PDB file of C-alpha atoms in Angstrom:
ATOM      1  CA  MET R  37     -17.648  55.763 -55.446  1.00  0.00           C
ATOM      2  CA  SER R  38     -15.598  57.405 -58.196  1.00  0.00           C
ATOM      3  CA  GLN R  39     -15.059  55.543 -61.451  1.00  0.00           C
ATOM      4  CA  PRO R  40     -11.663  53.952 -62.092  1.00  0.00           C
ATOM      5  CA  ASP R  41      -9.326  55.622 -64.595  1.00  0.00           C
ATOM      6  CA  ILE R  42      -7.589  52.667 -66.244  1.00  0.00           C
ATOM      7  CA  ALA R  43      -5.400  54.800 -68.515  1.00  0.00           C
ATOM      8  CA  CYS R  44      -4.086  56.808 -65.562  1.00  0.00           C
ATOM      9  CA  VAL R  45      -3.149  53.639 -63.675  1.00  0.00           C
ATOM     10  CA  LYS R  46      -1.349  52.253 -66.715  1.00  0.00           C
ATOM     11  CA  ASP R  47       0.629  55.475 -67.208  1.00  0.00           C
ATOM     12  CA  TYR R  48       1.741  55.378 -63.572  1.00  0.00           C
ATOM     13  CA  LEU R  49       2.828  51.736 -63.748  1.00  0.00           C
ATOM     14  CA  LEU R  50       4.860  52.258 -66.908  1.00  0.00           C
ATOM     15  CA  SER R  51       6.530  55.277 -65.331  1.00  0.00           C
ATOM     16  CA  LEU R  52       7.255  53.299 -62.145  1.00  0.00           C
ATOM     17  CA  GLN R  53       8.943  50.539 -64.128  1.00  0.00           C
ATOM     18  CA  ASP R  54      11.077  53.121 -65.919  1.00  0.00           C
ATOM     19  CA  ARG R  55      12.109  54.870 -62.695  1.00  0.00           C
ATOM     20  CA  ILE R  56      13.020  51.677 -60.844  1.00  0.00           C
ATOM     21  CA  CYS R  57      15.045  50.308 -63.746  1.00  0.00           C
ATOM     22  CA  ARG R  58      16.887  53.591 -64.189  1.00  0.00           C
ATOM     23  CA  GLU R  59      17.880  53.778 -60.507  1.00  0.00           C
ATOM     24  CA  LEU R  60      18.992  50.148 -60.362  1.00  0.00           C
ATOM     25  CA  GLU R  61      21.049  50.564 -63.545  1.00  0.00           C
ATOM     26  CA  ILE R  62      22.830  53.554 -61.994  1.00  0.00           C
ATOM     27  CA  LEU R  63      23.445  51.518 -58.843  1.00  0.00           C
ATOM     28  CA  ASP R  64      24.773  48.417 -60.635  1.00  0.00           C
ATOM     29  CA  GLY R  65      26.401  49.834 -63.744  1.00  0.00           C
ATOM     30  CA  VAL R  66      24.749  47.204 -65.965  1.00  0.00           C
ATOM     31  CA  LYS R  67      21.613  47.822 -67.996  1.00  0.00           C
ATOM     32  CA  PHE R  68      18.391  45.846 -68.118  1.00  0.00           C
ATOM     33  CA  VAL R  69      17.557  43.974 -71.305  1.00  0.00           C
ATOM     34  CA  GLU R  70      13.975  44.582 -72.417  1.00  0.00           C
ATOM     35  CA  ASP R  71      11.718  41.981 -73.977  1.00  0.00           C
ATOM     36  CA  GLN R  72       8.312  43.163 -75.207  1.00  0.00           C
ATOM     37  CA  TRP R  73       5.711  40.459 -75.585  1.00  0.00           C
ATOM     38  CA  ASP R  74       2.105  39.933 -76.624  1.00  0.00           C
ATOM     39  CA  ARG R  75      -0.382  37.569 -75.032  1.00  0.00           C
ATOM     40  CA  GLU R  76      -2.439  35.575 -77.511  1.00  0.00           C
ATOM     41  CA  ALA R  77      -5.608  35.862 -75.428  1.00  0.00           C
ATOM     42  CA  GLY R  78      -5.192  39.625 -75.048  1.00  0.00           C
ATOM     43  CA  GLY R  79      -2.651  42.121 -73.784  1.00  0.00           C
ATOM     44  CA  GLY R  80       1.081  41.906 -73.252  1.00  0.00           C
ATOM     45  CA  GLY R  81       3.894  43.533 -71.396  1.00  0.00           C
ATOM     46  CA  ARG R  82       7.496  44.629 -71.011  1.00  0.00           C
ATOM     47  CA  THR R  83       9.885  42.261 -69.269  1.00  0.00           C
ATOM     48  CA  ARG R  84      13.194  43.764 -68.188  1.00  0.00           C
ATOM     49  CA  VAL R  85      15.960  41.555 -66.836  1.00  0.00           C
ATOM     50  CA  LEU R  86      19.393  42.436 -65.495  1.00  0.00           C
ATOM     51  CA  ALA R  87      21.676  39.399 -65.359  1.00  0.00           C
ATOM     52  CA  ASN R  88      25.259  38.985 -64.134  1.00  0.00           C
ATOM     53  CA  GLY R  89      25.528  42.536 -62.891  1.00  0.00           C
ATOM     54  CA  GLN R  90      28.203  43.840 -60.579  1.00  0.00           C
ATOM     55  CA  ILE R  91      25.774  43.926 -57.638  1.00  0.00           C
ATOM     56  CA  ILE R  92      22.641  42.250 -58.961  1.00  0.00           C
ATOM     57  CA  GLU R  93      23.151  38.604 -59.878  1.00  0.00           C
ATOM     58  CA  LYS R  94      19.689  38.508 -61.398  1.00  0.00           C
ATOM     59  CA  GLY R  95      16.893  41.025 -61.285  1.00  0.00           C
ATOM     60  CA  GLY R  96      13.681  41.535 -63.172  1.00  0.00           C
ATOM     61  CA  VAL R  97      11.245  44.449 -63.314  1.00  0.00           C
ATOM     62  CA  ASN R  98       8.133  43.520 -65.255  1.00  0.00           C
ATOM     63  CA  PHE R  99       5.115  45.428 -66.498  1.00  0.00           C
ATOM     64  CA  SER R 100       2.114  43.514 -67.769  1.00  0.00           C
ATOM     65  CA  HIS R 101      -1.376  44.442 -68.923  1.00  0.00           C
ATOM     66  CA  VAL R 102      -3.514  41.433 -69.767  1.00  0.00           C
ATOM     67  CA  PHE R 103      -7.207  41.106 -70.461  1.00  0.00           C
ATOM     68  CA  GLY R 104      -9.741  38.494 -71.463  1.00  0.00           C
ATOM     69  CA  ASP R 105     -13.322  37.328 -71.276  1.00  0.00           C
ATOM     70  CA  LYS R 106     -12.844  34.599 -68.675  1.00  0.00           C
ATOM     71  CA  LEU R 107     -11.033  34.677 -65.367  1.00  0.00           C
ATOM     72  CA  PRO R 108      -8.723  31.838 -64.282  1.00  0.00           C
ATOM     73  CA  ALA R 109      -9.680  29.638 -61.356  1.00  0.00           C
ATOM     74  CA  SER R 110      -7.199  31.359 -59.040  1.00  0.00           C
ATOM     75  CA  ALA R 111      -9.139  34.627 -59.385  1.00  0.00           C
ATOM     76  CA  THR R 112     -12.646  33.259 -58.853  1.00  0.00           C
ATOM     77  CA  ALA R 113     -11.963  30.693 -56.116  1.00  0.00           C
ATOM     78  CA  HIS R 114     -12.593  33.258 -53.380  1.00  0.00           C
ATOM     79  CA  ARG R 115     -14.623  35.695 -55.505  1.00  0.00           C
ATOM     80  CA  PRO R 116     -17.368  33.654 -57.204  1.00  0.00           C
ATOM     81  CA  GLU R 117     -19.209  36.873 -58.093  1.00  0.00           C
ATOM     82  CA  LEU R 118     -16.501  37.525 -60.701  1.00  0.00           C
ATOM     83  CA  ALA R 119     -17.398  34.465 -62.783  1.00  0.00           C
ATOM     84  CA  GLY R 120     -18.674  35.396 -66.220  1.00  0.00           C
ATOM     85  CA  ARG R 121     -17.057  38.830 -66.286  1.00  0.00           C
ATOM     86  CA  ASN R 122     -14.364  40.043 -68.650  1.00  0.00           C
ATOM     87  CA  PHE R 123     -11.275  41.401 -66.944  1.00  0.00           C
ATOM     88  CA  GLN R 124      -8.186  43.559 -67.155  1.00  0.00           C
ATOM     89  CA  ALA R 125      -5.179  43.104 -64.899  1.00  0.00           C
ATOM     90  CA  MET R 126      -2.089  45.290 -64.927  1.00  0.00           C
ATOM     91  CA  GLY R 127       0.868  45.726 -62.663  1.00  0.00           C
ATOM     92  CA  VAL R 128       4.567  46.071 -62.049  1.00  0.00           C
ATOM     93  CA  SER R 129       6.315  43.182 -60.336  1.00  0.00           C
ATOM     94  CA  LEU R 130       9.978  42.960 -59.477  1.00  0.00           C
ATOM     95  CA  VAL R 131      12.457  40.701 -57.732  1.00  0.00           C
ATOM     96  CA  ILE R 132      16.115  41.571 -57.141  1.00  0.00           C
ATOM     97  CA  HIS R 133      18.522  38.749 -56.275  1.00  0.00           C
ATOM     98  CA  PRO R 134      21.860  40.283 -55.202  1.00  0.00           C
ATOM     99  CA  ARG R 135      25.224  38.646 -55.672  1.00  0.00           C
ATOM    100  CA  ASN R 136      26.560  39.412 -52.181  1.00  0.00           C
ATOM    101  CA  PRO R 137      24.893  37.281 -49.440  1.00  0.00           C
ATOM    102  CA  PHE R 138      24.932  40.290 -47.099  1.00  0.00           C
ATOM    103  CA  VAL R 139      22.568  42.155 -49.429  1.00  0.00           C
ATOM    104  CA  PRO R 140      18.973  40.961 -49.024  1.00  0.00           C
ATOM    105  CA  THR R 141      16.721  39.888 -51.846  1.00  0.00           C
ATOM    106  CA  SER R 142      13.810  42.252 -52.352  1.00  0.00           C
ATOM    107  CA  HIS R 143      10.407  41.903 -53.966  1.00  0.00           C
ATOM    108  CA  ALA R 144       7.801  44.502 -54.846  1.00  0.00           C
ATOM    109  CA  ASN R 145       4.523  44.423 -56.683  1.00  0.00           C
ATOM    110  CA  VAL R 146       1.744  46.928 -57.345  1.00  0.00           C
ATOM    111  CA  ARG R 147      -1.256  46.001 -59.417  1.00  0.00           C
ATOM    112  CA  PHE R 148      -4.774  46.930 -60.508  1.00  0.00           C
ATOM    113  CA  PHE R 149      -7.613  44.597 -61.418  1.00  0.00           C
ATOM    114  CA  ILE R 150     -11.026  45.319 -62.910  1.00  0.00           C
ATOM    115  CA  ALA R 151     -13.809  42.920 -63.939  1.00  0.00           C
ATOM    116  CA  GLU R 152     -16.774  44.178 -65.951  1.00  0.00           C
ATOM    117  CA  LYS R 153     -20.114  42.895 -67.143  1.00  0.00           C
ATOM    118  CA  ASP R 154     -22.785  44.626 -69.202  1.00  0.00           C
ATOM    119  CA  GLY R 155     -25.475  46.177 -67.075  1.00  0.00           C
ATOM    120  CA  GLU R 156     -23.523  45.849 -63.823  1.00  0.00           C
ATOM    121  CA  ALA R 157     -21.097  48.073 -61.957  1.00  0.00           C
ATOM    122  CA  PRO R 158     -17.430  47.172 -62.450  1.00  0.00           C
ATOM    123  CA  VAL R 159     -15.609  45.313 -59.709  1.00  0.00           C
ATOM    124  CA  TRP R 160     -12.114  46.711 -59.193  1.00  0.00           C
ATOM    125  CA  TRP R 161      -9.311  46.785 -56.657  1.00  0.00           C
ATOM    126  CA  PHE R 162      -5.640  47.498 -56.084  1.00  0.00           C
ATOM    127  CA  GLY R 163      -3.083  45.215 -54.475  1.00  0.00           C
ATOM    128  CA  GLY R 164       0.625  44.837 -53.896  1.00  0.00           C
ATOM    129  CA  GLY R 165       3.336  45.681 -51.400  1.00  0.00           C
ATOM    130  CA  PHE R 166       7.013  44.967 -50.872  1.00  0.00           C
ATOM    131  CA  ASP R 167       9.004  42.597 -48.677  1.00  0.00           C
ATOM    132  CA  LEU R 168      12.617  41.944 -47.751  1.00  0.00           C
ATOM    133  CA  THR R 169      14.412  38.583 -47.602  1.00  0.00           C
ATOM    134  CA  PRO R 170      17.806  38.867 -45.887  1.00  0.00           C
ATOM    135  CA  TYR R 171      20.295  36.042 -45.665  1.00  0.00           C
ATOM    136  CA  TYR R 172      22.234  37.716 -42.868  1.00  0.00           C
ATOM    137  CA  GLY R 173      20.349  40.054 -40.608  1.00  0.00           C
ATOM    138  CA  PHE R 174      21.170  43.654 -39.722  1.00  0.00           C
ATOM    139  CA  ASP R 175      18.836  45.463 -37.350  1.00  0.00           C
ATOM    140  CA  GLU R 176      19.406  48.839 -38.979  1.00  0.00           C
ATOM    141  CA  ASP R 177      18.391  47.475 -42.390  1.00  0.00           C
ATOM    142  CA  CYS R 178      15.151  45.989 -41.057  1.00  0.00           C
ATOM    143  CA  ILE R 179      14.362  49.180 -39.143  1.00  0.00           C
ATOM    144  CA  HIS R 180      14.991  51.356 -42.214  1.00  0.00           C
ATOM    145  CA  TRP R 181      12.900  49.081 -44.434  1.00  0.00           C
ATOM    146  CA  HIS R 182       9.914  49.117 -42.108  1.00  0.00           C
ATOM    147  CA  LYS R 183      10.117  52.806 -41.182  1.00  0.00           C
ATOM    148  CA  THR R 184      10.080  53.635 -44.893  1.00  0.00           C
ATOM    149  CA  ALA R 185       7.057  51.386 -45.366  1.00  0.00           C
ATOM    150  CA  LYS R 186       5.289  53.028 -42.438  1.00  0.00           C
ATOM    151  CA  ALA R 187       6.025  56.529 -43.726  1.00  0.00           C
ATOM    152  CA  ALA R 188       4.424  55.640 -47.066  1.00  0.00           C
ATOM    153  CA  CYS R 189       1.253  54.424 -45.345  1.00  0.00           C
ATOM    154  CA  ASP R 190       0.806  56.927 -42.517  1.00  0.00           C
ATOM    155  CA  PRO R 191      -0.712  59.774 -44.606  1.00  0.00           C
ATOM    156  CA  PHE R 192      -3.626  57.444 -45.358  1.00  0.00           C
ATOM    157  CA  GLY R 193      -4.289  56.539 -41.724  1.00  0.00           C
ATOM    158  CA  THR R 194      -2.235  55.263 -38.809  1.00  0.00           C
ATOM    159  CA  ASP R 195      -4.063  51.934 -39.020  1.00  0.00           C
ATOM    160  CA  ILE R 196      -2.786  51.176 -42.550  1.00  0.00           C
ATOM    161  CA  TYR R 197       0.809  50.175 -41.793  1.00  0.00           C
ATOM    162  CA  PRO R 198      -0.011  47.792 -38.909  1.00  0.00           C
ATOM    163  CA  LYS R 199      -2.707  46.152 -41.023  1.00  0.00           C
ATOM    164  CA  PHE R 200      -0.556  45.765 -44.145  1.00  0.00           C
ATOM    165  CA  LYS R 201       2.484  44.715 -42.091  1.00  0.00           C
ATOM    166  CA  THR R 202       0.558  41.929 -40.347  1.00  0.00           C
ATOM    167  CA  TRP R 203      -0.949  40.868 -43.670  1.00  0.00           C
ATOM    168  CA  CYS R 204       2.569  40.633 -45.118  1.00  0.00           C
ATOM    169  CA  ASP R 205       3.836  38.543 -42.182  1.00  0.00           C
ATOM    170  CA  GLU R 206       0.936  36.136 -42.639  1.00  0.00           C
ATOM    171  CA  TYR R 207       1.089  35.974 -46.434  1.00  0.00           C
ATOM    172  CA  PHE R 208       4.840  35.432 -46.916  1.00  0.00           C
ATOM    173  CA  TYR R 209       4.880  32.396 -44.672  1.00  0.00           C
ATOM    174  CA  LEU R 210       5.905  28.910 -45.789  1.00  0.00           C
ATOM    175  CA  ARG R 211       3.352  26.783 -43.996  1.00  0.00           C
ATOM    176  CA  HIS R 212       5.053  23.521 -44.969  1.00  0.00           C
ATOM    177  CA  ARG R 213       8.294  24.779 -43.402  1.00  0.00           C
ATOM    178  CA  GLY R 214       6.766  26.647 -40.491  1.00  0.00           C
ATOM    179  CA  GLU R 215       8.854  29.742 -41.169  1.00  0.00           C
ATOM    180  CA  PRO R 216       8.559  33.204 -42.737  1.00  0.00           C
ATOM    181  CA  ARG R 217      10.187  33.950 -46.071  1.00  0.00           C
ATOM    182  CA  GLY R 218      11.921  37.025 -44.675  1.00  0.00           C
ATOM    183  CA  VAL R 219      11.371  40.065 -42.462  1.00  0.00           C
ATOM    184  CA  GLY R 220       8.227  41.212 -44.232  1.00  0.00           C
ATOM    185  CA  GLY R 221       7.144  44.691 -45.158  1.00  0.00           C
ATOM    186  CA  LEU R 222       3.746  45.439 -46.684  1.00  0.00           C
ATOM    187  CA  PHE R 223       1.093  43.352 -48.386  1.00  0.00           C
ATOM    188  CA  PHE R 224      -2.430  44.349 -49.369  1.00  0.00           C
ATOM    189  CA  ASP R 225      -5.161  43.194 -51.702  1.00  0.00           C
ATOM    190  CA  ASP R 226      -8.803  44.000 -52.546  1.00  0.00           C
ATOM    191  CA  LEU R 227      -8.193  47.708 -51.871  1.00  0.00           C
ATOM    192  CA  ASN R 228     -11.117  49.790 -53.186  1.00  0.00           C
ATOM    193  CA  GLU R 229     -12.121  52.045 -50.290  1.00  0.00           C
ATOM    194  CA  PRO R 230     -13.009  54.786 -49.692  1.00  0.00           C
ATOM    195  CA  ASP R 231     -12.811  55.601 -53.416  1.00  0.00           C
ATOM    196  CA  PHE R 232     -10.693  55.145 -56.523  1.00  0.00           C
ATOM    197  CA  GLU R 233      -8.560  58.262 -56.045  1.00  0.00           C
ATOM    198  CA  THR R 234      -7.556  57.404 -52.482  1.00  0.00           C
ATOM    199  CA  SER R 235      -6.896  53.749 -53.269  1.00  0.00           C
ATOM    200  CA  PHE R 236      -4.801  54.691 -56.294  1.00  0.00           C
ATOM    201  CA  ALA R 237      -2.837  57.235 -54.247  1.00  0.00           C
ATOM    202  CA  LEU R 238      -2.041  54.657 -51.547  1.00  0.00           C
ATOM    203  CA  MET R 239      -0.927  52.065 -54.079  1.00  0.00           C
ATOM    204  CA  SER R 240       1.246  54.707 -55.763  1.00  0.00           C
ATOM    205  CA  ALA R 241       2.812  55.795 -52.457  1.00  0.00           C
ATOM    206  CA  ILE R 242       3.814  52.214 -51.737  1.00  0.00           C
ATOM    207  CA  GLY R 243       5.203  51.724 -55.242  1.00  0.00           C
ATOM    208  CA  ASP R 244       7.179  54.961 -54.975  1.00  0.00           C
ATOM    209  CA  ALA R 245       8.636  53.973 -51.579  1.00  0.00           C
ATOM    210  CA  TYR R 246      10.371  50.834 -52.838  1.00  0.00           C
ATOM    211  CA  LEU R 247      13.574  52.507 -54.054  1.00  0.00           C
ATOM    212  CA  GLU R 248      13.828  54.624 -50.912  1.00  0.00           C
ATOM    213  CA  ALA R 249      13.521  51.462 -48.824  1.00  0.00           C
ATOM    214  CA  TYR R 250      15.920  49.222 -50.756  1.00  0.00           C
ATOM    215  CA  VAL R 251      18.683  51.233 -52.415  1.00  0.00           C
ATOM    216  CA  PRO R 252      20.311  52.511 -49.172  1.00  0.00           C
ATOM    217  CA  ILE R 253      20.560  48.933 -47.893  1.00  0.00           C
ATOM    218  CA  VAL R 254      22.240  47.767 -51.094  1.00  0.00           C
ATOM    219  CA  LYS R 255      24.724  50.637 -51.021  1.00  0.00           C
ATOM    220  CA  LYS R 256      25.623  49.842 -47.426  1.00  0.00           C
ATOM    221  CA  ARG R 257      26.136  46.076 -47.840  1.00  0.00           C
ATOM    222  CA  HIS R 258      27.319  45.208 -51.342  1.00  0.00           C
ATOM    223  CA  HIS R 259      31.014  45.826 -50.609  1.00  0.00           C
ATOM    224  CA  LEU R 260      31.148  43.529 -47.568  1.00  0.00           C
ATOM    225  CA  PRO R 261      33.546  40.582 -48.039  1.00  0.00           C
ATOM    226  CA  TYR R 262      32.084  37.084 -47.949  1.00  0.00           C
ATOM    227  CA  SER R 263      33.265  33.481 -48.220  1.00  0.00           C
ATOM    228  CA  ASP R 264      31.903  30.195 -49.534  1.00  0.00           C
ATOM    229  CA  VAL R 265      30.144  29.717 -46.187  1.00  0.00           C
ATOM    230  CA  GLU R 266      27.943  32.780 -46.705  1.00  0.00           C
ATOM    231  CA  ARG R 267      27.414  31.963 -50.371  1.00  0.00           C
ATOM    232  CA  ASP R 268      26.290  28.411 -49.568  1.00  0.00           C
ATOM    233  CA  PHE R 269      23.816  29.705 -46.993  1.00  0.00           C
ATOM    234  CA  GLN R 270      22.475  32.236 -49.485  1.00  0.00           C
ATOM    235  CA  LEU R 271      21.832  29.457 -52.012  1.00  0.00           C
ATOM    236  CA  HIS R 272      20.132  27.356 -49.323  1.00  0.00           C
ATOM    237  CA  ARG R 273      17.820  30.200 -48.316  1.00  0.00           C
ATOM    238  CA  ARG R 274      17.051  30.958 -51.952  1.00  0.00           C
ATOM    239  CA  GLY R 275      15.471  27.513 -52.031  1.00  0.00           C
ATOM    240  CA  ARG R 276      12.847  28.768 -49.591  1.00  0.00           C
ATOM    241  CA  TYR R 277      12.185  31.682 -51.929  1.00  0.00           C
ATOM    242  CA  VAL R 278      11.595  29.326 -54.830  1.00  0.00           C
ATOM    243  CA  GLU R 279       9.299  27.123 -52.755  1.00  0.00           C
ATOM    244  CA  PHE R 280       7.097  30.064 -51.794  1.00  0.00           C
ATOM    245  CA  ASN R 281       6.808  31.423 -55.318  1.00  0.00           C
ATOM    246  CA  LEU R 282       5.880  28.085 -56.833  1.00  0.00           C
ATOM    247  CA  VAL R 283       3.552  26.865 -54.083  1.00  0.00           C
ATOM    248  CA  TYR R 284       1.815  29.921 -52.635  1.00  0.00           C
ATOM    249  CA  ASP R 285       2.346  33.097 -54.638  1.00  0.00           C
ATOM    250  CA  ARG R 286      -0.950  34.394 -56.019  1.00  0.00           C
ATOM    251  CA  GLY R 287       0.662  36.339 -58.836  1.00  0.00           C
ATOM    252  CA  THR R 288       2.528  33.280 -60.085  1.00  0.00           C
ATOM    253  CA  LEU R 289      -0.622  31.157 -59.981  1.00  0.00           C
ATOM    254  CA  PHE R 290      -2.736  33.833 -61.689  1.00  0.00           C
ATOM    255  CA  GLY R 291      -0.146  34.358 -64.416  1.00  0.00           C
ATOM    256  CA  LEU R 292       0.240  30.670 -65.224  1.00  0.00           C
ATOM    257  CA  GLN R 293      -3.499  29.933 -65.072  1.00  0.00           C
ATOM    258  CA  SER R 294      -4.405  32.945 -67.219  1.00  0.00           C
ATOM    259  CA  GLY R 295      -2.043  31.956 -70.015  1.00  0.00           C
ATOM    260  CA  GLY R 296       0.581  34.551 -69.203  1.00  0.00           C
ATOM    261  CA  ARG R 297       4.111  34.501 -70.524  1.00  0.00           C
ATOM    262  CA  THR R 298       5.930  31.800 -68.579  1.00  0.00           C
ATOM    263  CA  GLU R 299       9.391  33.340 -68.994  1.00  0.00           C
ATOM    264  CA  SER R 300       8.172  36.603 -67.466  1.00  0.00           C
ATOM    265  CA  ILE R 301       6.223  34.930 -64.662  1.00  0.00           C
ATOM    266  CA  LEU R 302       9.162  32.768 -63.581  1.00  0.00           C
ATOM    267  CA  MET R 303      11.631  35.635 -63.922  1.00  0.00           C
ATOM    268  CA  SER R 304      11.385  35.905 -60.124  1.00  0.00           C
ATOM    269  CA  LEU R 305      13.359  32.706 -59.589  1.00  0.00           C
ATOM    270  CA  PRO R 306      17.058  33.056 -58.684  1.00  0.00           C
ATOM    271  CA  PRO R 307      19.788  31.948 -61.131  1.00  0.00           C
ATOM    272  CA  GLU R 308      21.404  29.579 -58.608  1.00  0.00           C
ATOM    273  CA  VAL R 309      19.841  27.747 -55.687  1.00  0.00           C
ATOM    274  CA  ARG R 310      20.574  24.759 -53.480  1.00  0.00           C
ATOM    275  CA  TRP R 311      18.511  22.249 -51.526  1.00  0.00           C
ATOM    276  CA  SER R 312      20.424  20.347 -48.840  1.00  0.00           C
ATOM    277  CA  TYR R 313      18.701  17.461 -47.141  1.00  0.00           C
ATOM    278  CA  ASP R 314      17.584  18.247 -43.582  1.00  0.00           C
ATOM    279  CA  TRP R 315      20.034  21.123 -43.243  1.00  0.00           C
ATOM    280  CA  LYS R 316      20.141  22.975 -39.923  1.00  0.00           C
ATOM    281  CA  PRO R 317      22.357  25.877 -38.851  1.00  0.00           C
ATOM    282  CA  ALA R 318      25.069  25.281 -36.262  1.00  0.00           C
ATOM    283  CA  HIS R 319      24.402  26.676 -32.829  1.00  0.00           C
ATOM    284  CA  ASP R 320      25.510  30.249 -32.069  1.00  0.00           C
ATOM    285  CA  THR R 321      26.319  31.196 -35.666  1.00  0.00           C
ATOM    286  CA  ALA R 322      25.252  34.058 -37.908  1.00  0.00           C
ATOM    287  CA  GLU R 323      23.105  31.582 -39.813  1.00  0.00           C
ATOM    288  CA  ALA R 324      21.319  30.492 -36.648  1.00  0.00           C
ATOM    289  CA  ASN R 325      20.876  34.149 -35.731  1.00  0.00           C
ATOM    290  CA  LEU R 326      18.852  34.720 -38.883  1.00  0.00           C
ATOM    291  CA  TYR R 327      16.279  32.167 -37.722  1.00  0.00           C
ATOM    292  CA  GLU R 328      16.284  33.232 -34.088  1.00  0.00           C
ATOM    293  CA  ARG R 329      16.250  37.015 -34.422  1.00  0.00           C
ATOM    294  CA  TYR R 330      15.000  37.868 -37.903  1.00  0.00           C
ATOM    295  CA  LEU R 331      12.665  35.131 -39.149  1.00  0.00           C
ATOM    296  CA  VAL R 332      10.160  36.003 -36.456  1.00  0.00           C
ATOM    297  CA  PRO R 333       7.493  38.740 -36.569  1.00  0.00           C
ATOM    298  CA  ARG R 334       8.781  41.935 -34.965  1.00  0.00           C
ATOM    299  CA  ASN R 335       7.632  45.544 -34.822  1.00  0.00           C
ATOM    300  CA  TRP R 336      10.719  46.842 -36.597  1.00  0.00           C
ATOM    301  CA  ALA R 337       9.219  50.280 -37.270  1.00  0.00           C
ATOM    302  CA  GLU R 338       8.958  50.876 -33.516  1.00  0.00           C
ATOM    303  CA  GLU R 339      12.559  49.883 -32.774  1.00  0.00           C
ATOM    304  CA  THR R 340      15.785  51.877 -32.789  1.00  0.00           C
ATOM    305  CA  GLU R 341      19.249  50.677 -33.712  1.00  0.00           C
ATOM    306  CA  ASN R 342      20.292  50.594 -30.057  1.00  0.00           C
ATOM    307  CA  ASP R 343      17.444  48.344 -28.918  1.00  0.00           C
TER     308      ASP R 343
END
C-alpha cells in the first residue's frame, strides 16, 4: 500500500475551500468573512461564514487541520487499536442554509485522518460525502443531485455509488424521529483501499462534484415566491437538522471532544429555527408531500423527470 502524502491532501483541501467560497460568492453577491484560528492542543483552521446574503441566509465553509497525542473517545470507541497513537485530522466541511424555503439546505464534507505510533505502520483513511435537505421537494432537483453524485463515483467502480448512497440514507437518519434528514446523497468513511492514490482521487472527485450538484438547483429555485407558510415550515424542518447535528453527527462529536473551536464546529447550525409541539402536516399539502414522496429512500439516479 502506498504511503499517504499529507501535504498533498492539505493543498487539495485548501484549494477546495477557496473554489467553493469563490463560486458561492459569485452566486450570492456577498462575500464570506474569514476567521483564522489556532487550536491550543495543536493545529488550527480557516472558518469562512457568509451571513445575511441575498440567497444564503447563513453558510459556512470550514477548513481545519488539527493534531495531538491522544484521540478523543468518539474516535476510539469503534477503533480501539487507535488508542495510544498521535493523530492528524484535516478536512473541509460546509453547510449552506438558504433564505428561500424552495432552495434546499446542503451539506458537504471531505476529510483525511491519520494515526501514527513509533515502530508501527500508520493507520489512515478518508471520509466524507454530501447530502441534500429540501423543504419542498422537486423531482428534477433530486434526480440531478443523485446523478451528479453517481457520475463522480462511477469511474472508481459501479458498486461505489450504490454503497455510498445506501450508507448516506442510513447515516443521515434521525432514529428518535423515525425519519431521514433529507434526500441523501453520498456518505463514506474508513476509505483506504486499494491504495492511497485511488482513495485520495475518489475523495477529491466527490469534493469536486459538490458545486456541480448544488449550484444549478440554487439558480433554479431562489427566485420562487414564498409566503409565511413556507417560511414557517422551513424553520420547523431546520429543527430536525439541528437535532441530527447535535445528537448524531460524528464530526460535531469529534470536534467538541477533541477540543476544537466551538464557534467553527457549531457554524453548521441555522440562524433561525422553530420547534412546534407535536406538529404534523395537513393532509394533501406540499408539506405532507415532502414526507410522503421525498423523505423516503429512493433510487433517484435511476429515475427520469417524467417518472
